Coordinates of C-alpha atoms in Angstrom, one line a residue:
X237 CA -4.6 -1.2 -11.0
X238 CA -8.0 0.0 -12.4
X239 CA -8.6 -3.4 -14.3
X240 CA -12.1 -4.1 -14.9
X241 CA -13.4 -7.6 -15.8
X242 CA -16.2 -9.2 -13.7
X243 CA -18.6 -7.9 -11.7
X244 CA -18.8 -10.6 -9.0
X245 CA -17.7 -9.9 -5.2
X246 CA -15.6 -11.6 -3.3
X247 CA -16.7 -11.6 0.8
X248 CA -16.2 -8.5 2.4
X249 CA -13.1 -8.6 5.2
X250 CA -14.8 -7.6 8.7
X251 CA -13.7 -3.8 9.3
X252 CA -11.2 -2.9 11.6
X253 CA -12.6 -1.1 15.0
X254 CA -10.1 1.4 16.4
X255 CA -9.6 1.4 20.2
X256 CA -8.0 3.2 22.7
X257 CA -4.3 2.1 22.7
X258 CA -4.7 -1.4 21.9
X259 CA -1.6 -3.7 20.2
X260 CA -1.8 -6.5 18.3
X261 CA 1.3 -8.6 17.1
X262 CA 1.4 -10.8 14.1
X263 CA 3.9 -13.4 12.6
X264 CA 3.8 -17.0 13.4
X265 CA 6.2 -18.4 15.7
X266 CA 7.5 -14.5 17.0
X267 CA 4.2 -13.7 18.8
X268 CA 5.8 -14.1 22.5
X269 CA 9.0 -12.0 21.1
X270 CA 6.7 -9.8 20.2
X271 CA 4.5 -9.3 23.1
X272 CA 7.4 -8.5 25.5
X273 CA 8.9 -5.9 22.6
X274 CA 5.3 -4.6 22.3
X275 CA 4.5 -3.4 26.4
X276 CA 3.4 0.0 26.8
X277 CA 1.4 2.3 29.2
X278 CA -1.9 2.4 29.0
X279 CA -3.7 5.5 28.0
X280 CA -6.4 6.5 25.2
X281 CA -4.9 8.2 21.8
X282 CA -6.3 12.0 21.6
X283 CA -5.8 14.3 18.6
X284 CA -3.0 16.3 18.6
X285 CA -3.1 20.7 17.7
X286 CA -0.9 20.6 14.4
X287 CA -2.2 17.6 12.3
X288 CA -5.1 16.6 13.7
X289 CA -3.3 13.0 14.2
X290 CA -1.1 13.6 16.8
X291 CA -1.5 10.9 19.7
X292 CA -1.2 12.2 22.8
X293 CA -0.3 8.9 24.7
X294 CA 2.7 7.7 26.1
X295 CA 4.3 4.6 25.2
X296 CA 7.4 2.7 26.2
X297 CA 9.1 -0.6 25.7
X298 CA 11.2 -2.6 28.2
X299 CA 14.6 -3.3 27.6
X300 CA 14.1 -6.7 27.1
X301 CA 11.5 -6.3 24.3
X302 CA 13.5 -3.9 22.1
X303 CA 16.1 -6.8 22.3
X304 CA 13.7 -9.2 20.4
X305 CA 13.4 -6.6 17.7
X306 CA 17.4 -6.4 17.6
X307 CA 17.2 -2.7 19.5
X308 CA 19.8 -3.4 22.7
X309 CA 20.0 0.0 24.0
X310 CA 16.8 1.7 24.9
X311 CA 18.1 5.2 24.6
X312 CA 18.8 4.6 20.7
X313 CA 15.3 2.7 19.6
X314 CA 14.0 6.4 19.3
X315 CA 15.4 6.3 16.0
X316 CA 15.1 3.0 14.4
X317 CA 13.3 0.2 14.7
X318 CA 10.2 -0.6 17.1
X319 CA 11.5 2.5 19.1
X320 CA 11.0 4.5 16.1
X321 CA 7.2 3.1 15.2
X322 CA 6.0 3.5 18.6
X323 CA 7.1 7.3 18.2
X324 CA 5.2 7.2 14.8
X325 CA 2.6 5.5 16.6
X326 CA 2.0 7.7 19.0
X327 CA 1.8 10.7 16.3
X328 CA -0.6 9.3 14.0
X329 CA -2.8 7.7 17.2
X330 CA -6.1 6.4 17.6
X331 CA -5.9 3.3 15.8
X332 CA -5.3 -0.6 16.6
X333 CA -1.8 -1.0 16.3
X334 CA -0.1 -4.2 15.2
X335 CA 3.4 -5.1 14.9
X336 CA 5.0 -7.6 12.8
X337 CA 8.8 -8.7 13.4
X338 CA 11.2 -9.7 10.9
X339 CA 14.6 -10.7 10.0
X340 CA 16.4 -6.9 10.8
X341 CA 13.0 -5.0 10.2
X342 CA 10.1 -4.6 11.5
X343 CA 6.6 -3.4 10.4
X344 CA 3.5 -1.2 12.1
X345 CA 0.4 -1.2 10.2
X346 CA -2.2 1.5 11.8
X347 CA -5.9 2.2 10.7
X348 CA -6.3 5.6 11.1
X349 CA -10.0 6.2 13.0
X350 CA -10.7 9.6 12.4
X351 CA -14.9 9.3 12.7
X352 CA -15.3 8.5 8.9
X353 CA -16.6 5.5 7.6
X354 CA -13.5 3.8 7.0
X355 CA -9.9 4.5 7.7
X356 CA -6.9 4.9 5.8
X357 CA -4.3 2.7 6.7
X358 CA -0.7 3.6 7.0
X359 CA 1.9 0.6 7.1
X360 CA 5.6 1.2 7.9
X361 CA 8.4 -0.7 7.9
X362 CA 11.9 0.4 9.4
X363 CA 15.3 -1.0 9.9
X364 CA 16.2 -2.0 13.0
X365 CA 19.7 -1.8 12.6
X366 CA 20.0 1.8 11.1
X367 CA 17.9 4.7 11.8
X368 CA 16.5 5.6 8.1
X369 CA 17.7 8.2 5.9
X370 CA 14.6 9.4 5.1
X371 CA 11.4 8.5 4.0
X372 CA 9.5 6.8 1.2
X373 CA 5.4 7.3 1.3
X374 CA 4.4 4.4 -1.4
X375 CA 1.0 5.0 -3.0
X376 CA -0.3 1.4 -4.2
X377 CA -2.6 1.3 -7.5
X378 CA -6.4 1.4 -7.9
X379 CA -7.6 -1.5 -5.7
X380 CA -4.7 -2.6 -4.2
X381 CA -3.2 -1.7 -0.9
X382 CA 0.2 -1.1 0.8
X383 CA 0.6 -5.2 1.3
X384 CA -0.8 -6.8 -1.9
X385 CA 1.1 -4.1 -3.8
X386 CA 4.6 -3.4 -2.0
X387 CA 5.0 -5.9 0.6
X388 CA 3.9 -9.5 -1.2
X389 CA 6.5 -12.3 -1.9
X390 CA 8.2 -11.6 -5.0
X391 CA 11.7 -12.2 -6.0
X392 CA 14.2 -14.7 -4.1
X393 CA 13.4 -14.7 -0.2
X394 CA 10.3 -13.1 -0.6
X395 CA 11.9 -9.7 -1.7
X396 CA 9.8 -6.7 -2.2
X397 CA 9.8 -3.1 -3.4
X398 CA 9.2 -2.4 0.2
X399 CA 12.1 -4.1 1.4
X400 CA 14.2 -3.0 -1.3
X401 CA 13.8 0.7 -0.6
X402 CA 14.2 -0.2 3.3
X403 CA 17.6 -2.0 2.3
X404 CA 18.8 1.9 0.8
X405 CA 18.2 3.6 3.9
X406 CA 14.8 4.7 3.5
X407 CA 11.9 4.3 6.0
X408 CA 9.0 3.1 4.3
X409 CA 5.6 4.1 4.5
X410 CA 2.4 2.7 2.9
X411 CA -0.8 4.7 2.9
X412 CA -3.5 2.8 1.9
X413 CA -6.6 4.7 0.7
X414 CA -9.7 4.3 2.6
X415 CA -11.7 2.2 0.3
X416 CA -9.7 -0.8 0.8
X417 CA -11.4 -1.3 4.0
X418 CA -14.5 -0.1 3.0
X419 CA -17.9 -1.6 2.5
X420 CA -19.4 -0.2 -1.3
X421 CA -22.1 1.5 0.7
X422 CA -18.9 3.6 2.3
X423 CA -17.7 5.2 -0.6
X424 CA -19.6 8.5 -2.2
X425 CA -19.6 10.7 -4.7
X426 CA -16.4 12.3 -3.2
X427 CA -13.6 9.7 -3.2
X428 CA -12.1 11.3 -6.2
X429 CA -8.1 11.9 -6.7
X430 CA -8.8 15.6 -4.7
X431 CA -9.8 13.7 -1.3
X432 CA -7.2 11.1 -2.0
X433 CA -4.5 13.3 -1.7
X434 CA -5.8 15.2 0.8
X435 CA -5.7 11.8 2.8
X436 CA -1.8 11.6 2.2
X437 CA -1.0 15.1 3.2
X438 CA -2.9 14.4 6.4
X439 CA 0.1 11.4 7.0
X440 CA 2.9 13.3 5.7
X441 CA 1.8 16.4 7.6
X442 CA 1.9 14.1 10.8
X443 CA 4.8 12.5 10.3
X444 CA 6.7 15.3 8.8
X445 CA 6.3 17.7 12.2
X446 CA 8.2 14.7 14.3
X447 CA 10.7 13.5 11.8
X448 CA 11.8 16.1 9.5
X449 CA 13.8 13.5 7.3
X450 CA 14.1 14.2 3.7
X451 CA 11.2 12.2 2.0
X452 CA 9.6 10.9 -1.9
X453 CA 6.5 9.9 -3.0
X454 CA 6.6 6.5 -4.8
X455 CA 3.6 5.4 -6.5
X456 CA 2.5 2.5 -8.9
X457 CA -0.6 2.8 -11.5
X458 CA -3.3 5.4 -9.7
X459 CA -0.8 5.9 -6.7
X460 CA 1.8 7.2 -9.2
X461 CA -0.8 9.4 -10.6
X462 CA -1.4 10.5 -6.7
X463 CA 2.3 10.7 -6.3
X464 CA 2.5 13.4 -9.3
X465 CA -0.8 15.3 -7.9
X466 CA 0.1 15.4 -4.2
X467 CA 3.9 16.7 -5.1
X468 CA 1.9 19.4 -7.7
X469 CA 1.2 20.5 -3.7
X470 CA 3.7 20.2 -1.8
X471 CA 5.9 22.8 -1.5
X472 CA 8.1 21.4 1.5
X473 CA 12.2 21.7 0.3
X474 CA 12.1 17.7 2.5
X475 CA 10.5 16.5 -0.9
X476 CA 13.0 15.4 -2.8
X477 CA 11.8 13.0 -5.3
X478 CA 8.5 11.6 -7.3
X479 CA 8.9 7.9 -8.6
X480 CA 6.6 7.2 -11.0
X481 CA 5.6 3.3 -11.8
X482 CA 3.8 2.9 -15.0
X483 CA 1.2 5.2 -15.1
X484 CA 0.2 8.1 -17.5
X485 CA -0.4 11.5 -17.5
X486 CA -2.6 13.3 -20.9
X487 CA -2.6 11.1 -23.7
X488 CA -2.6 13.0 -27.3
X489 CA -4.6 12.6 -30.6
X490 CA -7.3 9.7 -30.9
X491 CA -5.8 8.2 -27.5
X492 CA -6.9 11.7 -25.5
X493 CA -10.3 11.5 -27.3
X494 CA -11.0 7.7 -26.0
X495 CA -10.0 9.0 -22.5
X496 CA -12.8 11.7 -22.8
X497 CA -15.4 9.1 -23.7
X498 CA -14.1 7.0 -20.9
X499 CA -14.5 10.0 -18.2
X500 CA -18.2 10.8 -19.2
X501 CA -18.8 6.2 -18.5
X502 CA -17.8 6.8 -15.4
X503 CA -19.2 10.8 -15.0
X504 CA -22.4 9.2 -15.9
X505 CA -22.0 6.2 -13.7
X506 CA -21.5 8.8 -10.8
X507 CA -24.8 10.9 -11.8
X508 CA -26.9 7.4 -11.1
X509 CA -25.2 6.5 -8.2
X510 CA -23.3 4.2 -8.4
X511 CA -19.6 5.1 -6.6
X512 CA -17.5 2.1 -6.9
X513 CA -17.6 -1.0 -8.2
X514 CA -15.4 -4.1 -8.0
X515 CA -13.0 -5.4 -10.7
X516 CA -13.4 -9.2 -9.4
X517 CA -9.5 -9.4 -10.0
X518 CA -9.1 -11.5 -6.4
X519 CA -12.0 -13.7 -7.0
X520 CA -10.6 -14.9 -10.8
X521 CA -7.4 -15.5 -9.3
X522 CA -8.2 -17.4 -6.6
X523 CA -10.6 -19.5 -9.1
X524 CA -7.7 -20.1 -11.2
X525 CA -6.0 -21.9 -8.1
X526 CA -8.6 -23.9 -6.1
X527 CA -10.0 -25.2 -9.4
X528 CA -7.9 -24.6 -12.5
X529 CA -9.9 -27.3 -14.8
X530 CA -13.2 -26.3 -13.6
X531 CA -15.6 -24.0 -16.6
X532 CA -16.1 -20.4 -16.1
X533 CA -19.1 -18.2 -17.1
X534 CA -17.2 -16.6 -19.8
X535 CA -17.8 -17.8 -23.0
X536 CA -14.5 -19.0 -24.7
X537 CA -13.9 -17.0 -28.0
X538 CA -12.8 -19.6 -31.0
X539 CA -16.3 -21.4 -29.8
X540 CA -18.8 -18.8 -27.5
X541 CA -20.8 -22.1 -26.9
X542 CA -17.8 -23.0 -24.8
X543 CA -16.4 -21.5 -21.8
X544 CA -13.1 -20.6 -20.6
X545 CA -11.2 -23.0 -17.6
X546 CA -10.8 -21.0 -14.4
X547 CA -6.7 -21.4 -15.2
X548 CA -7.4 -20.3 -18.7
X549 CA -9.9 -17.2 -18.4
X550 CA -7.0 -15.8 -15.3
X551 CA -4.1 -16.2 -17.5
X552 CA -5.9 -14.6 -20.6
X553 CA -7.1 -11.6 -18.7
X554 CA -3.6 -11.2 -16.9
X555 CA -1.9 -11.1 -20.6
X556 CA -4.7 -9.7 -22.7
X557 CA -6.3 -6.9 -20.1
X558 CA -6.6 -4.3 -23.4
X559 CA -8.9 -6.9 -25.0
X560 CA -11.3 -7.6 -22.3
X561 CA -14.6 -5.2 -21.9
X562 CA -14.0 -2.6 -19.0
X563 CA -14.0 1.1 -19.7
X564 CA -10.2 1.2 -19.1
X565 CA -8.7 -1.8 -20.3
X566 CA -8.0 -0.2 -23.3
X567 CA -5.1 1.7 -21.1
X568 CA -2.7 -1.0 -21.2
X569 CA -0.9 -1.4 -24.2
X570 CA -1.4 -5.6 -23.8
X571 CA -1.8 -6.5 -20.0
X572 CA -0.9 -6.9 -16.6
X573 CA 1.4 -9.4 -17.0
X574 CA 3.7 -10.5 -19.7
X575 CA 3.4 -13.9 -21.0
X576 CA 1.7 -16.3 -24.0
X577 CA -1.7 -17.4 -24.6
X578 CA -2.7 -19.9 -27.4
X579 CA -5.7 -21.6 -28.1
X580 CA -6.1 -25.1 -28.5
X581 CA -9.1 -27.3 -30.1
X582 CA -10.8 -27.2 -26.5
X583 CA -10.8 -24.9 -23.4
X584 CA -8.9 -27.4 -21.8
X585 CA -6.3 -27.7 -24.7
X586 CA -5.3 -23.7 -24.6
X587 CA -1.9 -23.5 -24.0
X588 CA -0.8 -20.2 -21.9
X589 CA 2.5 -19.0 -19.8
X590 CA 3.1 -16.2 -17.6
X591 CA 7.0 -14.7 -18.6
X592 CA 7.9 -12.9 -15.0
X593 CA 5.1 -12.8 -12.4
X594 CA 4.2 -16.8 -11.5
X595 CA 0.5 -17.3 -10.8
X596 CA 1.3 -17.8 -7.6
X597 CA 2.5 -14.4 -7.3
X598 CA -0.6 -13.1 -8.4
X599 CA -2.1 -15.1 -5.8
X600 CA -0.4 -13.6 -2.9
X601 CA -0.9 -10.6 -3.7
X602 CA -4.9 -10.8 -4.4
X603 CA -5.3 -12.8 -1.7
X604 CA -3.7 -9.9 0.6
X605 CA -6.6 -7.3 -0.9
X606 CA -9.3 -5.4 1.1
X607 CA -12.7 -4.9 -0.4
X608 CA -11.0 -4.5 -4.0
X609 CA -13.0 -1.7 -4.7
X610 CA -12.3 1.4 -6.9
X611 CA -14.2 4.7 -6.5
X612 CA -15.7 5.8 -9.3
X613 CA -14.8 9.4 -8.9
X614 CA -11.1 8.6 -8.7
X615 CA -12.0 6.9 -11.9
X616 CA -13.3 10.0 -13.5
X617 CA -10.7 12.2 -12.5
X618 CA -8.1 9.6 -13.5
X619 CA -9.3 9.6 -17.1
X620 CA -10.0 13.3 -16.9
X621 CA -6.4 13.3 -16.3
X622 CA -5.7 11.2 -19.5
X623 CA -8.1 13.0 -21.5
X624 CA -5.9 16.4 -20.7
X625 CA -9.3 17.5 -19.0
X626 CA -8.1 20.6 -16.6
X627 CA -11.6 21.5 -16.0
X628 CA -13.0 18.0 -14.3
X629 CA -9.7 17.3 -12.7
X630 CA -6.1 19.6 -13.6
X631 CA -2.3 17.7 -12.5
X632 CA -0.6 21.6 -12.3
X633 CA 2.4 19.5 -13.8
X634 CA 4.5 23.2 -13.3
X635 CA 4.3 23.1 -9.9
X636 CA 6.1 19.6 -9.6
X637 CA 9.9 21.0 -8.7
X638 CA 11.5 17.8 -7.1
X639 CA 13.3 15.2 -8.6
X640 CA 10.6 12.9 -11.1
X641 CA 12.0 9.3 -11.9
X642 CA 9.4 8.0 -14.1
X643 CA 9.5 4.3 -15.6
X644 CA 6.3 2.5 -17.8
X645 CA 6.3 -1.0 -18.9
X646 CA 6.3 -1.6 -22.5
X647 CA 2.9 -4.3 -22.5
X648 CA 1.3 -2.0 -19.4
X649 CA 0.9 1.4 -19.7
X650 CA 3.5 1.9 -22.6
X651 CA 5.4 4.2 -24.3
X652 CA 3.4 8.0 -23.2
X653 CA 6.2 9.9 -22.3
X654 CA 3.5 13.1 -22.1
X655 CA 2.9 14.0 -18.6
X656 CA 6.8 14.0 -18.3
X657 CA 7.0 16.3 -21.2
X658 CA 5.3 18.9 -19.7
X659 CA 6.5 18.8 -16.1
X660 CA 10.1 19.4 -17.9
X661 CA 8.6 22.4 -20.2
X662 CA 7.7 24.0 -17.4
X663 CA 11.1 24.2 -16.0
X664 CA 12.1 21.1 -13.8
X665 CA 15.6 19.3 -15.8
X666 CA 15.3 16.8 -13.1
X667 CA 12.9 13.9 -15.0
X668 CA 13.9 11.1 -16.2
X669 CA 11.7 8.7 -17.9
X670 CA 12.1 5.3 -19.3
X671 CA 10.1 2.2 -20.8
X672 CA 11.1 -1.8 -19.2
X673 CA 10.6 -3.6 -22.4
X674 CA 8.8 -7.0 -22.3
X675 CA 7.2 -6.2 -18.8
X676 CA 3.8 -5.8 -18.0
X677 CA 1.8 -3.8 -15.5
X678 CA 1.7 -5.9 -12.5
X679 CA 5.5 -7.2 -13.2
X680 CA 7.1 -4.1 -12.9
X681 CA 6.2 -4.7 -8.9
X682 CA 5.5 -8.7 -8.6
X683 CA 8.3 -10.1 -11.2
X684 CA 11.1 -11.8 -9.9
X685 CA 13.9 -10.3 -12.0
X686 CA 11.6 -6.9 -11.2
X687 CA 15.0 -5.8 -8.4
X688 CA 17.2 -6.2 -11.5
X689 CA 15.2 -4.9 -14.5
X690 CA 12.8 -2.2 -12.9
X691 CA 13.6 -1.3 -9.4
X692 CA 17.4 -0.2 -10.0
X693 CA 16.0 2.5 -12.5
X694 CA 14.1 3.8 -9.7
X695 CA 17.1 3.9 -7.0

């Protein structure tokens, strides 16, 4: 959600090592369910002629396992359910499959090994009482990835956008940008919003040559800004829609001119090497909750001799993101999450709230993260995009023809109606764009009122 405040890591997640046709399930309590639902034939994964993805194995399930997914006839499970994801399975290939069964759903994620350093992931989770609509790719923000963005506990009974968008018909898919399971040695020069997309078109393309279903492209923060860039390319008449969560296109005025500035920190960041960094996000949450009294390292502003509690430094950076230092803090109009922050005589006297998104929240969803990292290339060409910068990075906002839903937060990325503007001069009607008041960045996905107040204006 390209927040910047600390510089510490967190421990690097082992990588995942792709394999020839190996499955793993997940989900306490349902891993014998699972393991019957889950037999196939064995067989290595080979790249397919049309998108390079295609696996070339084939895999079946026994009767009795598509029944512990809710799947009774075998003949039908080609279409929904854990029928349908080991067809989408097969097409993407190569990977280390595992599958995690749910009340009526059911959920694949993949690494994709294609021989680079580290895979994108892609996640989907289909209906297994309904074959799907169509389909939603959703394109988490800087940092983030499919789970900690779309697919953490939320609302009442762990609701999420993922689940949301599954419950209107839609098969979900999360691609999850290789630098989430990435070492910071991993990511170059290159890893700007170009090789991004290129990345999702390699999934869509895949998918797109088995399933023909209609299909959007849903993003929040940086993923939105993908979602815009990658429909700027597609000219298939199966996308239908762009859904846009809080993110901006070109800024105008004095705004545009602190965008430029922030491009050429990261341009120059690039020119001495250094390709991503990490916005310790995960690390101060997690802080917050194993030791909420303990002192931080960052000096407490009514006395700088003082420092900040672990609780108190967390919920100020959550609310006050546009204050902190970070080259693109200033982006969000107050913070990632809406609530109050007081200070009392003492550190351990501040008095602080979070008004949709419980810590807790917060917590779940860091605690899901990868590496954390964000390339500093996509960061460049991010504010390029801000700055109105065509020549470092160009958003051909006339080429977007399908249907653009686009909704900010009021305390995130505000009121910048902009890149909307100009995709409707250019000719596309279809845009709508709207501001939730008294949300901020991170609530529009993690509140628990989010279903009510943000997610039926995307619908």
């Amino acid at each position: 959600m390209e927040h910047q405040h600390s510089r510490g890591r967190p421990d690097q997640p082992a990588r995942a090592r792709s394999g020839p046709d190996r499955r793993v399930a997940f989900a306490g309590g349902l891993a014998g369910a699972a393991a019957l639902a889950l037999g196939v034939a064995g067989g290595a994964h080979a790249a397919g002629t049309t998108s390079g993805m295609r696996g070339a194995a084939a895999a079946t399930a026994a009767g009795a396992g598509l029944a512990a997914f809710g799947t009774l006839d075998p003949a039908r499970s080609a279409t929904k359910g854990a029928g349908l994801l080991t067809r989408i399975e097969r097409t993407l290939g190569t990977g280390t499959a595992a599958y995690q069964p749910g009340d009526g759903w059911v959920r694949l994620t993949l690494p994709l090994s294609d021989g680079g350093p580290a895979p994108v992931t892609v996640d989907v989770v289909a209906d297994t009482a309904r074959p799907p609509r169509g389909i939603a790719y959703l394109l988490p923000g800087g940092g983030l990835n499919f789970r900690a963005d779309f697919f953490t506990p939320g609302g009442p009974g762990d609701h999420n956008l993922a689940h949301e968008l599954r419950r209107q018909g839609l098969l979900v898919v999360g691609v999850t940008p290789r630098e989430d399971s990435a070492r910071a040695g991993d990511i170059t020069a290159d890893r700007g919003l170009a090789a991004h997309r290129r990345d999702l078109a390699k999934v869509v393309g895949a998918l797109d040559s088995v399933l023909r279903l209609p299909y959007q492209y849903a993003g929040h923060s940086a993923g939105a800004a993908l979602a815009l860039d990658a429909a700027s390319h597609d000219g298939s008449p199966r996308l239908q829609r762009v859904v846009v969560l809080d993110t901006t296109g070109p800024y105008t005025g004095a705004l545009a001119v602190r965008a430029a500035q922030t491009r050429d920190v990261y341009a120059g960041q690039l020119a001495r090497g250094v390709y991503a960094t990490d916005p310790g996000l995960a690390g101060l949450v997690a802080r917050a909750v194993r030791d909420p009294a303990g002192p931080s390292p960052v000096p407490w502003p009514p006395d700088p001799a003082r420092r900040f509690t672990h609780a108190g430094l967390a919920h100020f950076a959550l609310i006050r993101t546009s204050v902190l230092p970070g080259a693109a803090n200033w982006i969000y109009t107050r913070g990632h999450s809406a609530g109050s922050y007081a200070f009392g005589a003492t550190p351990a006297e501040d008095r602080f709230t979070l008004a949709h998104t419980p810590l807790a929240t917060w917590h779940a969803a860091t605690a899901a993260l990868g590496s954390g990292l964000l390339p500093t290339a996509l960061m460049r060409d991010l504010a390029a995009v801000w700055a109105g910068d065509e020549k470092t990075y160009k958003i051909d906002w006339g080429r977007i023809t399908a249907e653009v839903v686009w909704v900010n937060t009021e305390l995130g990325r505000g009121d910048h109606p902009r890149g909307a503007e100009l995709i409707r001069a250019a000719g596309n009607k279809r845009v709508g764009y709207s501001v939730v008041p008294g949300y901020g960045h991170g609530d529009a996905v993690w509140s628990a009122t989010a279903a009510k107040d943000v997610w039926s204006l995307l619908l």
